[in-house]
Amino acid sequence: PSVLDSFALLSGQLNTLNKVLKHEKTPLLRNQVIIPLVLSPDRDEEIMRQTEGRVPVFSHEVVPDHLRTKPDPEVEEQEKQLITDAARISPDVAQKQIQSLNKMCSNLLEKISKEERESESGGLRQNKQTFNPADTNALVAAVAFGKGLSNRRPPGSGGSVQSGQPGAGAIIAGASGLQQVPMSGAPAQQQPMLAGVQMAQAGQPGKK
């Protein structure tokens, strides 16, 4: 019977407490001031979890900092000094300082936006393609493999030279400075270019 009486008493008190907390005139507990009743130098995992690892212990060293409702005395003195200095400035001077500060901020923002635009345009110029890949591939194929080149020679650009005729060496020696002229009496079958003729003469045995 004593246990049942105690249980009934506790149950009634809990119901009363719940009714009080659920009442619309009861302020939220999160808006109330916290008063530390137990301070411990030991590590508290629950406090670590709630503070995301910023407060490992709830001791007499950290309580004044975390439960302070006023700033430090030094900060409070500096704030009072700033308020006093601000009160001494006339409205006209304050307005001029505000305009000057706004002008400086506007110039700074304009420079920053200009730098951003220049950097973006520079990046676009670097990424812009300045050549035609098709033309480049065609040029490489023509130089390396002769693709697309005509086999016909324009008239007067080169001629056949017979290695046995006199004066061929003089023509070969002066080929770099003179225009090549087809010689009369040459056979119908064309010989290689002058450079090939010079190599053929150098390779024939018995000639000095």
Coordinates of N, CA and C in Angstrom, one line a residue:
P1 N 0.8 -1.2 0.0 CA 0.0 0.0 0.0 C 0.8 1.3 0.0
S2 N 2.0 1.3 0.7 CA 2.8 2.5 0.7 C 3.4 2.8 -0.7
V3 N 3.8 1.7 -1.3 CA 4.4 1.9 -2.7 C 3.3 2.4 -3.6
L4 N 2.1 1.9 -3.6 CA 1.0 2.3 -4.4 C 0.7 3.8 -4.1
D5 N 0.7 4.1 -2.9 CA 0.4 5.5 -2.5 C 1.4 6.5 -3.1
S6 N 2.7 6.1 -3.0 CA 3.8 6.9 -3.5 C 3.7 7.0 -5.0
F7 N 3.4 5.9 -5.7 CA 3.3 5.9 -7.1 C 2.1 6.8 -7.6
A8 N 1.0 6.7 -6.8 CA -0.1 7.6 -7.2 C 0.2 9.1 -7.0
L9 N 1.0 9.4 -5.9 CA 1.4 10.8 -5.7 C 2.3 11.3 -6.8
L10 N 3.3 10.4 -7.2 CA 4.2 10.8 -8.3 C 3.5 11.0 -9.6
S11 N 2.5 10.1 -9.8 CA 1.8 10.2 -11.1 C 1.0 11.5 -11.1
G12 N 0.4 11.8 -10.0 CA -0.4 13.0 -10.0 C 0.5 14.3 -10.2
Q13 N 1.6 14.3 -9.6 CA 2.5 15.4 -9.7 C 3.0 15.5 -11.2
L14 N 3.3 14.4 -11.8 CA 3.8 14.4 -13.2 C 2.7 14.9 -14.2
N15 N 1.4 14.5 -13.9 CA 0.3 15.0 -14.7 C 0.1 16.5 -14.5
T16 N 0.3 17.0 -13.3 CA 0.1 18.4 -13.1 C 1.2 19.2 -13.8
L17 N 2.5 18.7 -13.7 CA 3.6 19.3 -14.4 C 3.4 19.4 -15.9
N18 N 2.9 18.3 -16.5 CA 2.7 18.3 -17.9 C 1.6 19.3 -18.3
K19 N 0.6 19.4 -17.5 CA -0.5 20.4 -17.8 C 0.1 21.8 -17.7
V20 N 0.9 22.1 -16.7 CA 1.5 23.4 -16.6 C 2.4 23.7 -17.8
L21 N 3.2 22.7 -18.2 CA 4.1 22.9 -19.3 C 3.4 23.1 -20.7
K22 N 2.3 22.4 -20.8 CA 1.5 22.5 -22.1 C 0.6 23.7 -22.1
H23 N 0.5 24.4 -21.0 CA -0.4 25.6 -21.0 C 0.1 26.7 -21.9
E24 N -0.8 27.4 -22.6 CA -0.3 28.4 -23.6 C 0.4 29.6 -22.9
K25 N 0.1 29.9 -21.6 CA 0.8 31.0 -21.0 C 2.2 30.6 -20.4
T26 N 2.5 29.4 -20.5 CA 3.8 28.9 -19.9 C 4.9 29.3 -21.0
P27 N 5.9 30.0 -20.6 CA 7.0 30.4 -21.6 C 7.8 29.1 -21.9
L28 N 8.5 29.2 -23.1 CA 9.3 28.1 -23.5 C 10.5 28.0 -22.6
L29 N 10.9 26.8 -22.3 CA 12.1 26.6 -21.5 C 13.3 27.0 -22.2
R30 N 13.3 26.9 -23.5 CA 14.6 27.3 -24.3 C 14.9 28.8 -24.1
N31 N 13.9 29.6 -23.7 CA 14.1 31.0 -23.5 C 14.5 31.4 -22.1
Q32 N 14.6 30.4 -21.3 CA 14.9 30.7 -19.9 C 16.4 30.7 -19.6
V33 N 16.8 31.3 -18.6 CA 18.3 31.4 -18.2 C 18.7 30.1 -17.6
I34 N 19.9 29.6 -18.0 CA 20.4 28.4 -17.4 C 21.3 28.7 -16.2
I35 N 21.0 28.1 -15.1 CA 21.8 28.3 -13.9 C 22.6 27.0 -13.6
P36 N 23.9 27.0 -13.7 CA 24.6 25.7 -13.5 C 24.5 25.3 -12.0
L37 N 24.1 24.1 -11.7 CA 24.0 23.6 -10.4 C 25.1 22.6 -10.1
V38 N 25.6 21.9 -11.1 CA 26.6 20.9 -10.9 C 27.7 21.2 -11.9
L39 N 28.9 21.4 -11.4 CA 30.1 21.6 -12.2 C 31.1 20.5 -12.0
S40 N 31.6 20.0 -13.1 CA 32.4 18.8 -13.1 C 33.6 19.0 -14.0
P41 N 34.8 18.6 -13.5 CA 36.0 18.7 -14.4 C 36.2 17.6 -15.3
D42 N 35.3 16.6 -15.2 CA 35.4 15.4 -16.1 C 34.8 15.7 -17.4
R43 N 35.2 14.9 -18.4 CA 34.8 15.0 -19.8 C 33.3 14.5 -19.9
D44 N 32.5 15.3 -20.5 CA 31.1 15.0 -20.6 C 30.8 14.8 -22.1
E45 N 30.4 13.5 -22.5 CA 30.2 13.2 -23.9 C 28.9 13.9 -24.4
E46 N 27.9 14.0 -23.5 CA 26.6 14.7 -23.9 C 26.8 16.1 -24.3
I47 N 27.6 16.8 -23.5 CA 27.9 18.2 -23.8 C 28.8 18.3 -25.1
M48 N 29.7 17.4 -25.2 CA 30.5 17.3 -26.5 C 29.5 17.2 -27.7
R49 N 28.5 16.4 -27.6 CA 27.6 16.1 -28.7 C 26.8 17.4 -29.0
Q50 N 26.3 18.0 -27.9 CA 25.4 19.1 -28.1 C 26.1 20.4 -28.6
T51 N 27.4 20.5 -28.2 CA 28.2 21.7 -28.6 C 29.0 21.4 -29.8
E52 N 28.8 20.2 -30.5 CA 29.6 19.8 -31.7 C 31.1 19.8 -31.4
G53 N 31.5 19.4 -30.2 CA 32.9 19.2 -29.9 C 33.6 20.5 -29.4
R54 N 32.8 21.6 -29.2 CA 33.5 22.8 -28.8 C 33.7 22.9 -27.3
V55 N 32.9 22.3 -26.5 CA 33.0 22.3 -25.0 C 33.1 20.9 -24.5
P56 N 34.3 20.5 -24.1 CA 34.5 19.1 -23.7 C 34.0 18.9 -22.2
V57 N 34.2 19.9 -21.4 CA 33.8 19.8 -20.0 C 33.0 21.0 -19.6
F58 N 32.2 20.9 -18.5 CA 31.4 22.0 -18.0 C 31.9 22.3 -16.6
S59 N 33.0 23.0 -16.5 CA 33.7 23.3 -15.3 C 33.6 24.8 -14.9
H60 N 34.2 25.1 -13.8 CA 34.2 26.5 -13.4 C 35.0 27.5 -14.3
E61 N 35.8 26.9 -15.2 CA 36.6 27.7 -16.1 C 35.8 28.2 -17.3
V62 N 35.0 27.3 -17.8 CA 34.2 27.6 -19.0 C 32.9 28.2 -18.8
V63 N 32.3 28.0 -17.6 CA 31.0 28.5 -17.3 C 30.9 30.0 -17.4
P64 N 31.8 30.8 -16.8 CA 31.7 32.2 -17.0 C 31.7 32.7 -18.4
D65 N 32.4 32.0 -19.3 CA 32.5 32.5 -20.7 C 31.3 32.1 -21.4
H66 N 30.8 30.9 -21.2 CA 29.6 30.4 -22.0 C 28.3 30.9 -21.5
L67 N 28.2 31.3 -20.3 CA 26.9 31.8 -19.7 C 26.9 33.3 -19.5
R68 N 27.9 34.0 -20.0 CA 28.0 35.4 -19.8 C 26.9 36.1 -20.7
T69 N 26.3 37.1 -20.1 CA 25.3 37.9 -20.8 C 25.8 39.3 -21.2
K70 N 27.0 39.6 -20.7 CA 27.6 40.9 -21.0 C 29.0 40.7 -21.6
P71 N 29.4 41.6 -22.4 CA 30.8 41.4 -23.0 C 31.9 41.6 -21.9
D72 N 33.1 41.4 -22.3 CA 34.2 41.6 -21.4 C 34.3 43.0 -21.1
P73 N 34.9 43.3 -19.9 CA 35.0 44.8 -19.5 C 35.8 45.6 -20.5
E74 N 36.9 45.0 -21.1 CA 37.7 45.8 -22.1 C 36.8 46.1 -23.3
V75 N 36.1 45.1 -23.8 CA 35.2 45.3 -24.9 C 34.1 46.3 -24.6
E76 N 33.6 46.3 -23.4 CA 32.6 47.2 -23.0 C 33.1 48.6 -23.0
E77 N 34.3 48.8 -22.5 CA 34.9 50.1 -22.5 C 35.2 50.7 -23.9
Q78 N 35.7 49.8 -24.8 CA 35.9 50.2 -26.2 C 34.6 50.6 -26.9
E79 N 33.5 49.8 -26.6 CA 32.2 50.2 -27.2 C 31.7 51.5 -26.7
K80 N 31.9 51.8 -25.4 CA 31.5 53.1 -24.8 C 32.3 54.2 -25.5
Q81 N 33.6 54.0 -25.7 CA 34.4 55.0 -26.3 C 33.9 55.3 -27.7
L82 N 33.6 54.2 -28.5 CA 33.1 54.4 -29.8 C 31.8 55.2 -29.9
I83 N 30.9 54.9 -28.9 CA 29.6 55.6 -28.9 C 29.8 57.0 -28.5
T84 N 30.8 57.3 -27.6 CA 31.1 58.7 -27.3 C 31.6 59.5 -28.5
D85 N 32.6 58.9 -29.2 CA 33.2 59.5 -30.4 C 32.1 59.7 -31.5
A86 N 31.2 58.8 -31.6 CA 30.1 58.9 -32.7 C 29.2 60.1 -32.3
A87 N 28.9 60.3 -31.0 CA 28.0 61.3 -30.6 C 28.6 62.7 -30.8
R88 N 29.9 62.8 -30.9 CA 30.6 64.1 -31.1 C 30.5 64.6 -32.5
I89 N 30.3 63.7 -33.4 CA 30.3 64.1 -34.8 C 29.0 64.7 -35.2
S90 N 29.0 65.8 -35.9 CA 27.8 66.4 -36.4 C 27.1 65.6 -37.5
P91 N 25.9 65.8 -37.7 CA 25.2 65.1 -38.8 C 25.7 65.3 -40.2
D92 N 26.2 66.6 -40.4 CA 26.7 66.9 -41.8 C 28.0 66.1 -42.0
V93 N 28.9 66.2 -41.0 CA 30.2 65.4 -41.1 C 29.9 63.9 -41.2
A94 N 29.0 63.4 -40.5 CA 28.7 62.0 -40.6 C 28.1 61.6 -41.9
Q95 N 27.3 62.5 -42.5 CA 26.8 62.3 -43.9 C 27.9 62.3 -44.9
K96 N 28.8 63.2 -44.8 CA 30.0 63.3 -45.7 C 30.8 62.0 -45.6
Q97 N 31.1 61.6 -44.4 CA 31.9 60.3 -44.2 C 31.1 59.1 -44.8
I98 N 29.8 59.1 -44.6 CA 29.0 58.0 -45.2 C 29.1 58.0 -46.7
Q99 N 29.0 59.2 -47.3 CA 29.1 59.3 -48.8 C 30.5 58.9 -49.3
S100 N 31.5 59.4 -48.5 CA 32.9 59.0 -48.9 C 33.1 57.5 -48.8
L101 N 32.6 56.9 -47.8 CA 32.7 55.4 -47.6 C 31.9 54.7 -48.7
N102 N 30.8 55.2 -49.0 CA 30.0 54.6 -50.1 C 30.7 54.7 -51.4
K103 N 31.3 55.8 -51.7 CA 32.1 56.0 -52.9 C 33.3 55.1 -53.0
M104 N 34.0 55.0 -51.9 CA 35.1 54.0 -51.9 C 34.6 52.6 -52.2
C105 N 33.5 52.2 -51.5 CA 33.0 50.9 -51.7 C 32.6 50.7 -53.2
S106 N 31.9 51.7 -53.8 CA 31.5 51.6 -55.2 C 32.7 51.4 -56.1
N107 N 33.7 52.2 -55.9 CA 34.9 52.1 -56.7 C 35.6 50.7 -56.6
L108 N 35.6 50.2 -55.3 CA 36.2 48.9 -55.1 C 35.4 47.8 -55.8
L109 N 34.1 47.9 -55.7 CA 33.2 46.9 -56.4 C 33.4 47.0 -57.9
E110 N 33.5 48.2 -58.4 CA 33.7 48.4 -59.9 C 35.0 47.8 -60.3
K111 N 36.1 48.0 -59.6 CA 37.3 47.4 -59.9 C 37.3 45.9 -59.9
I112 N 36.6 45.4 -58.9 CA 36.5 43.9 -58.7 C 35.7 43.3 -59.9
S113 N 34.6 44.0 -60.3 CA 33.8 43.5 -61.4 C 34.6 43.6 -62.7
K114 N 35.4 44.7 -62.9 CA 36.2 44.8 -64.1 C 37.2 43.7 -64.2
E115 N 37.9 43.4 -63.1 CA 38.9 42.4 -63.1 C 38.2 41.0 -63.4
E116 N 37.0 40.8 -62.9 CA 36.3 39.6 -63.2 C 36.0 39.5 -64.7
R117 N 35.5 40.6 -65.2 CA 35.2 40.6 -66.7 C 36.4 40.4 -67.5
E118 N 37.5 41.0 -67.2 CA 38.7 40.8 -67.9 C 39.2 39.4 -67.9
S119 N 39.2 38.8 -66.7 CA 39.6 37.4 -66.5 C 38.7 36.5 -67.3
E120 N 37.4 36.8 -67.3 CA 36.5 35.9 -68.1 C 36.8 36.1 -69.6
S121 N 37.0 37.3 -70.1 CA 37.2 37.5 -71.5 C 38.6 36.9 -71.9
G122 N 39.6 37.0 -71.0 CA 40.9 36.4 -71.3 C 40.8 34.9 -71.4
G123 N 40.0 34.3 -70.5 CA 39.8 32.9 -70.6 C 39.1 32.5 -71.9
L124 N 38.1 33.3 -72.3 CA 37.4 33.0 -73.6 C 38.4 33.1 -74.8
R125 N 39.3 34.2 -74.7 CA 40.2 34.3 -75.8 C 41.2 33.1 -75.8
Q126 N 41.6 32.6 -74.7 CA 42.5 31.5 -74.7 C 41.8 30.2 -75.2
N127 N 40.6 30.1 -74.8 CA 39.8 28.9 -75.3 C 39.4 29.0 -76.7
K128 N 39.4 30.2 -77.3 CA 38.9 30.3 -78.7 C 39.8 29.7 -79.6
Q129 N 39.3 28.9 -80.6 CA 40.1 28.2 -81.6 C 40.5 29.2 -82.7
T130 N 41.8 29.3 -83.0 CA 42.3 30.3 -83.9 C 42.8 29.6 -85.2
F131 N 42.4 28.4 -85.5 CA 42.8 27.7 -86.7 C 41.7 26.7 -87.1
N132 N 41.8 26.3 -88.4 CA 40.8 25.4 -88.9 C 41.5 24.0 -88.9
P133 N 40.9 23.0 -88.2 CA 41.6 21.7 -88.1 C 41.6 21.0 -89.5
A134 N 40.6 21.2 -90.3 CA 40.5 20.6 -91.6 C 41.6 21.1 -92.5
D135 N 41.9 22.4 -92.5 CA 43.0 23.0 -93.3 C 44.3 22.5 -92.8
T136 N 44.5 22.4 -91.5 CA 45.7 21.9 -90.9 C 46.0 20.5 -91.3
N137 N 45.0 19.6 -91.2 CA 45.2 18.2 -91.6 C 45.5 18.1 -93.1
A138 N 44.8 18.9 -93.9 CA 45.1 18.9 -95.4 C 46.5 19.3 -95.7
L139 N 47.0 20.3 -95.0 CA 48.4 20.8 -95.2 C 49.4 19.7 -94.8
V140 N 49.1 19.1 -93.6 CA 50.1 18.1 -93.2 C 50.1 16.9 -94.1
A141 N 48.9 16.5 -94.6 CA 48.8 15.4 -95.5 C 49.5 15.7 -96.9
A142 N 49.4 17.0 -97.3 CA 50.1 17.4 -98.6 C 51.6 17.4 -98.4
V143 N 52.1 17.9 -97.3 CA 53.5 17.9 -97.1 C 54.1 16.5 -96.8
A144 N 53.4 15.7 -96.0 CA 54.0 14.4 -95.7 C 53.8 13.4 -96.7
F145 N 52.6 13.3 -97.3 CA 52.3 12.2 -98.2 C 52.0 12.7 -99.7
G146 N 52.0 14.0 -99.9 CA 51.7 14.5 -101.2 C 50.3 14.4 -101.6
K147 N 49.4 14.3 -100.7 CA 48.0 14.1 -101.0 C 47.4 15.4 -101.5
G148 N 46.7 15.3 -102.6 CA 46.1 16.4 -103.2 C 46.9 17.3 -104.1
L149 N 48.2 16.9 -104.3 CA 49.1 17.6 -105.2 C 49.0 17.1 -106.6
S150 N 49.2 18.0 -107.6 CA 49.1 17.6 -109.0 C 50.4 17.1 -109.5
N151 N 50.4 16.0 -110.4 CA 51.7 15.5 -110.9 C 52.2 16.3 -112.1
R152 N 51.4 17.1 -112.7 CA 51.7 17.9 -113.9 C 52.7 19.0 -113.5
R153 N 53.7 19.2 -114.4 CA 54.7 20.3 -114.2 C 54.3 21.5 -115.1
P154 N 54.3 22.7 -114.5 CA 54.1 23.8 -115.4 C 55.2 24.0 -116.4
P155 N 54.9 24.5 -117.6 CA 56.0 24.6 -118.7 C 57.0 25.6 -118.3
G156 N 58.3 25.2 -118.5 CA 59.4 26.1 -118.2 C 59.9 26.0 -116.8
S157 N 59.2 25.2 -116.0 CA 59.7 25.1 -114.6 C 60.9 24.1 -114.4
G158 N 61.0 23.2 -115.3 CA 62.1 22.2 -115.2 C 62.3 21.5 -116.6
G159 N 63.4 20.9 -116.8 CA 63.6 20.2 -118.1 C 64.4 19.0 -117.9
S160 N 64.5 18.2 -118.9 CA 65.3 17.0 -118.9 C 66.7 17.3 -119.3
V161 N 67.7 16.7 -118.7 CA 69.1 17.0 -118.9 C 69.7 15.6 -119.2
Q162 N 70.4 15.5 -120.3 CA 71.1 14.3 -120.7 C 72.5 14.3 -120.0
S163 N 72.9 13.3 -119.3 CA 74.1 13.3 -118.6 C 75.3 13.3 -119.5
G164 N 75.2 12.7 -120.7 CA 76.3 12.6 -121.6 C 76.7 13.9 -122.3
Q165 N 75.8 14.9 -122.4 CA 76.1 16.1 -123.1 C 77.1 17.0 -122.4
P166 N 77.9 17.7 -123.2 CA 78.8 18.6 -122.5 C 78.1 19.8 -122.0
G167 N 78.6 20.4 -121.0 CA 78.0 21.6 -120.4 C 77.0 21.3 -119.4
A168 N 76.7 20.0 -119.2 CA 75.7 19.6 -118.2 C 76.2 20.0 -116.8
G169 N 77.5 19.8 -116.5 CA 78.0 20.1 -115.2 C 77.9 21.6 -114.9
A170 N 78.1 22.4 -116.0 CA 77.9 23.9 -115.7 C 76.5 24.3 -115.4
I171 N 75.6 23.6 -116.1 CA 74.2 23.9 -115.8 C 73.8 23.4 -114.4
I172 N 74.4 22.3 -114.0 CA 74.1 21.8 -112.6 C 74.7 22.7 -111.6
A173 N 76.0 23.2 -111.9 CA 76.6 24.0 -110.9 C 75.9 25.4 -110.8
G174 N 75.4 25.9 -111.8 CA 74.7 27.2 -111.8 C 73.2 27.0 -111.6
A175 N 72.7 25.9 -111.2 CA 71.2 25.7 -111.2 C 70.6 26.5 -110.1
S176 N 71.4 26.8 -109.0 CA 70.8 27.6 -107.9 C 70.6 29.0 -108.3
G177 N 71.3 29.5 -109.3 CA 71.1 30.9 -109.6 C 70.5 31.2 -111.0
L178 N 70.4 30.1 -111.8 CA 69.8 30.3 -113.2 C 68.5 29.5 -113.3
Q179 N 67.7 30.0 -114.3 CA 66.5 29.3 -114.6 C 66.8 28.1 -115.5
Q180 N 66.2 27.0 -115.2 CA 66.4 25.8 -115.9 C 65.6 25.9 -117.3
V181 N 66.3 25.6 -118.4 CA 65.7 25.6 -119.7 C 65.9 24.3 -120.3
P182 N 64.8 23.7 -120.9 CA 64.9 22.4 -121.5 C 65.9 22.5 -122.7
M183 N 66.7 21.5 -122.8 CA 67.8 21.5 -123.9 C 67.2 20.9 -125.1
S184 N 67.7 21.4 -126.3 CA 67.2 20.8 -127.5 C 67.9 19.5 -127.8
G185 N 67.3 18.6 -128.4 CA 67.9 17.3 -128.7 C 67.8 16.3 -127.6
A186 N 67.0 16.6 -126.6 CA 66.9 15.6 -125.5 C 66.0 14.5 -125.9
P187 N 66.2 13.3 -125.3 CA 65.3 12.2 -125.7 C 63.9 12.4 -125.1
A188 N 63.0 11.6 -125.7 CA 61.6 11.8 -125.3 C 61.4 11.4 -123.9
Q189 N 62.2 10.4 -123.4 CA 62.0 10.0 -122.0 C 62.7 11.0 -121.1
Q190 N 61.9 11.6 -120.2 CA 62.5 12.6 -119.3 C 63.3 12.0 -118.2
Q191 N 64.4 12.7 -118.0 CA 65.3 12.3 -116.9 C 64.9 12.9 -115.6
P192 N 65.5 12.5 -114.5 CA 65.2 13.1 -113.2 C 65.6 14.5 -113.1
M193 N 65.3 15.2 -112.0 CA 65.7 16.6 -111.8 C 67.2 16.7 -111.8
L194 N 67.7 18.0 -111.8 CA 69.1 18.3 -111.8 C 69.9 17.6 -110.7
A195 N 69.3 17.6 -109.5 CA 69.9 17.0 -108.4 C 70.1 15.5 -108.6
G196 N 69.1 14.8 -109.3 CA 69.3 13.4 -109.6 C 70.3 13.2 -110.6
V197 N 70.4 14.1 -111.6 CA 71.5 14.0 -112.6 C 72.8 14.1 -112.0
Q198 N 73.0 15.0 -111.1 CA 74.3 15.2 -110.4 C 74.7 13.9 -109.6
M199 N 73.7 13.3 -109.0 CA 74.0 12.0 -108.2 C 74.3 10.9 -109.2
A200 N 73.7 10.9 -110.4 CA 74.0 9.8 -111.3 C 75.4 10.0 -111.9
Q201 N 75.8 11.2 -112.1 CA 77.2 11.5 -112.6 C 78.2 11.1 -111.6
A202 N 77.9 11.4 -110.3 CA 78.9 11.1 -109.3 C 79.0 9.6 -109.1
G203 N 77.9 8.8 -109.4 CA 77.9 7.4 -109.2 C 78.5 6.6 -110.3
Q204 N 78.8 7.2 -111.5 CA 79.3 6.4 -112.7 C 80.8 6.1 -112.5
P205 N 81.2 4.9 -112.6 CA 82.6 4.6 -112.5 C 83.4 5.0 -113.8
G206 N 84.6 5.3 -113.6 CA 85.5 5.5 -114.7 C 85.5 7.0 -115.2
K207 N 84.7 7.8 -114.6 CA 84.7 9.3 -115.0 C 85.4 10.0 -113.9
K208 N 86.2 11.0 -114.3 CA 86.9 11.8 -113.4 C 86.7 13.2 -113.7

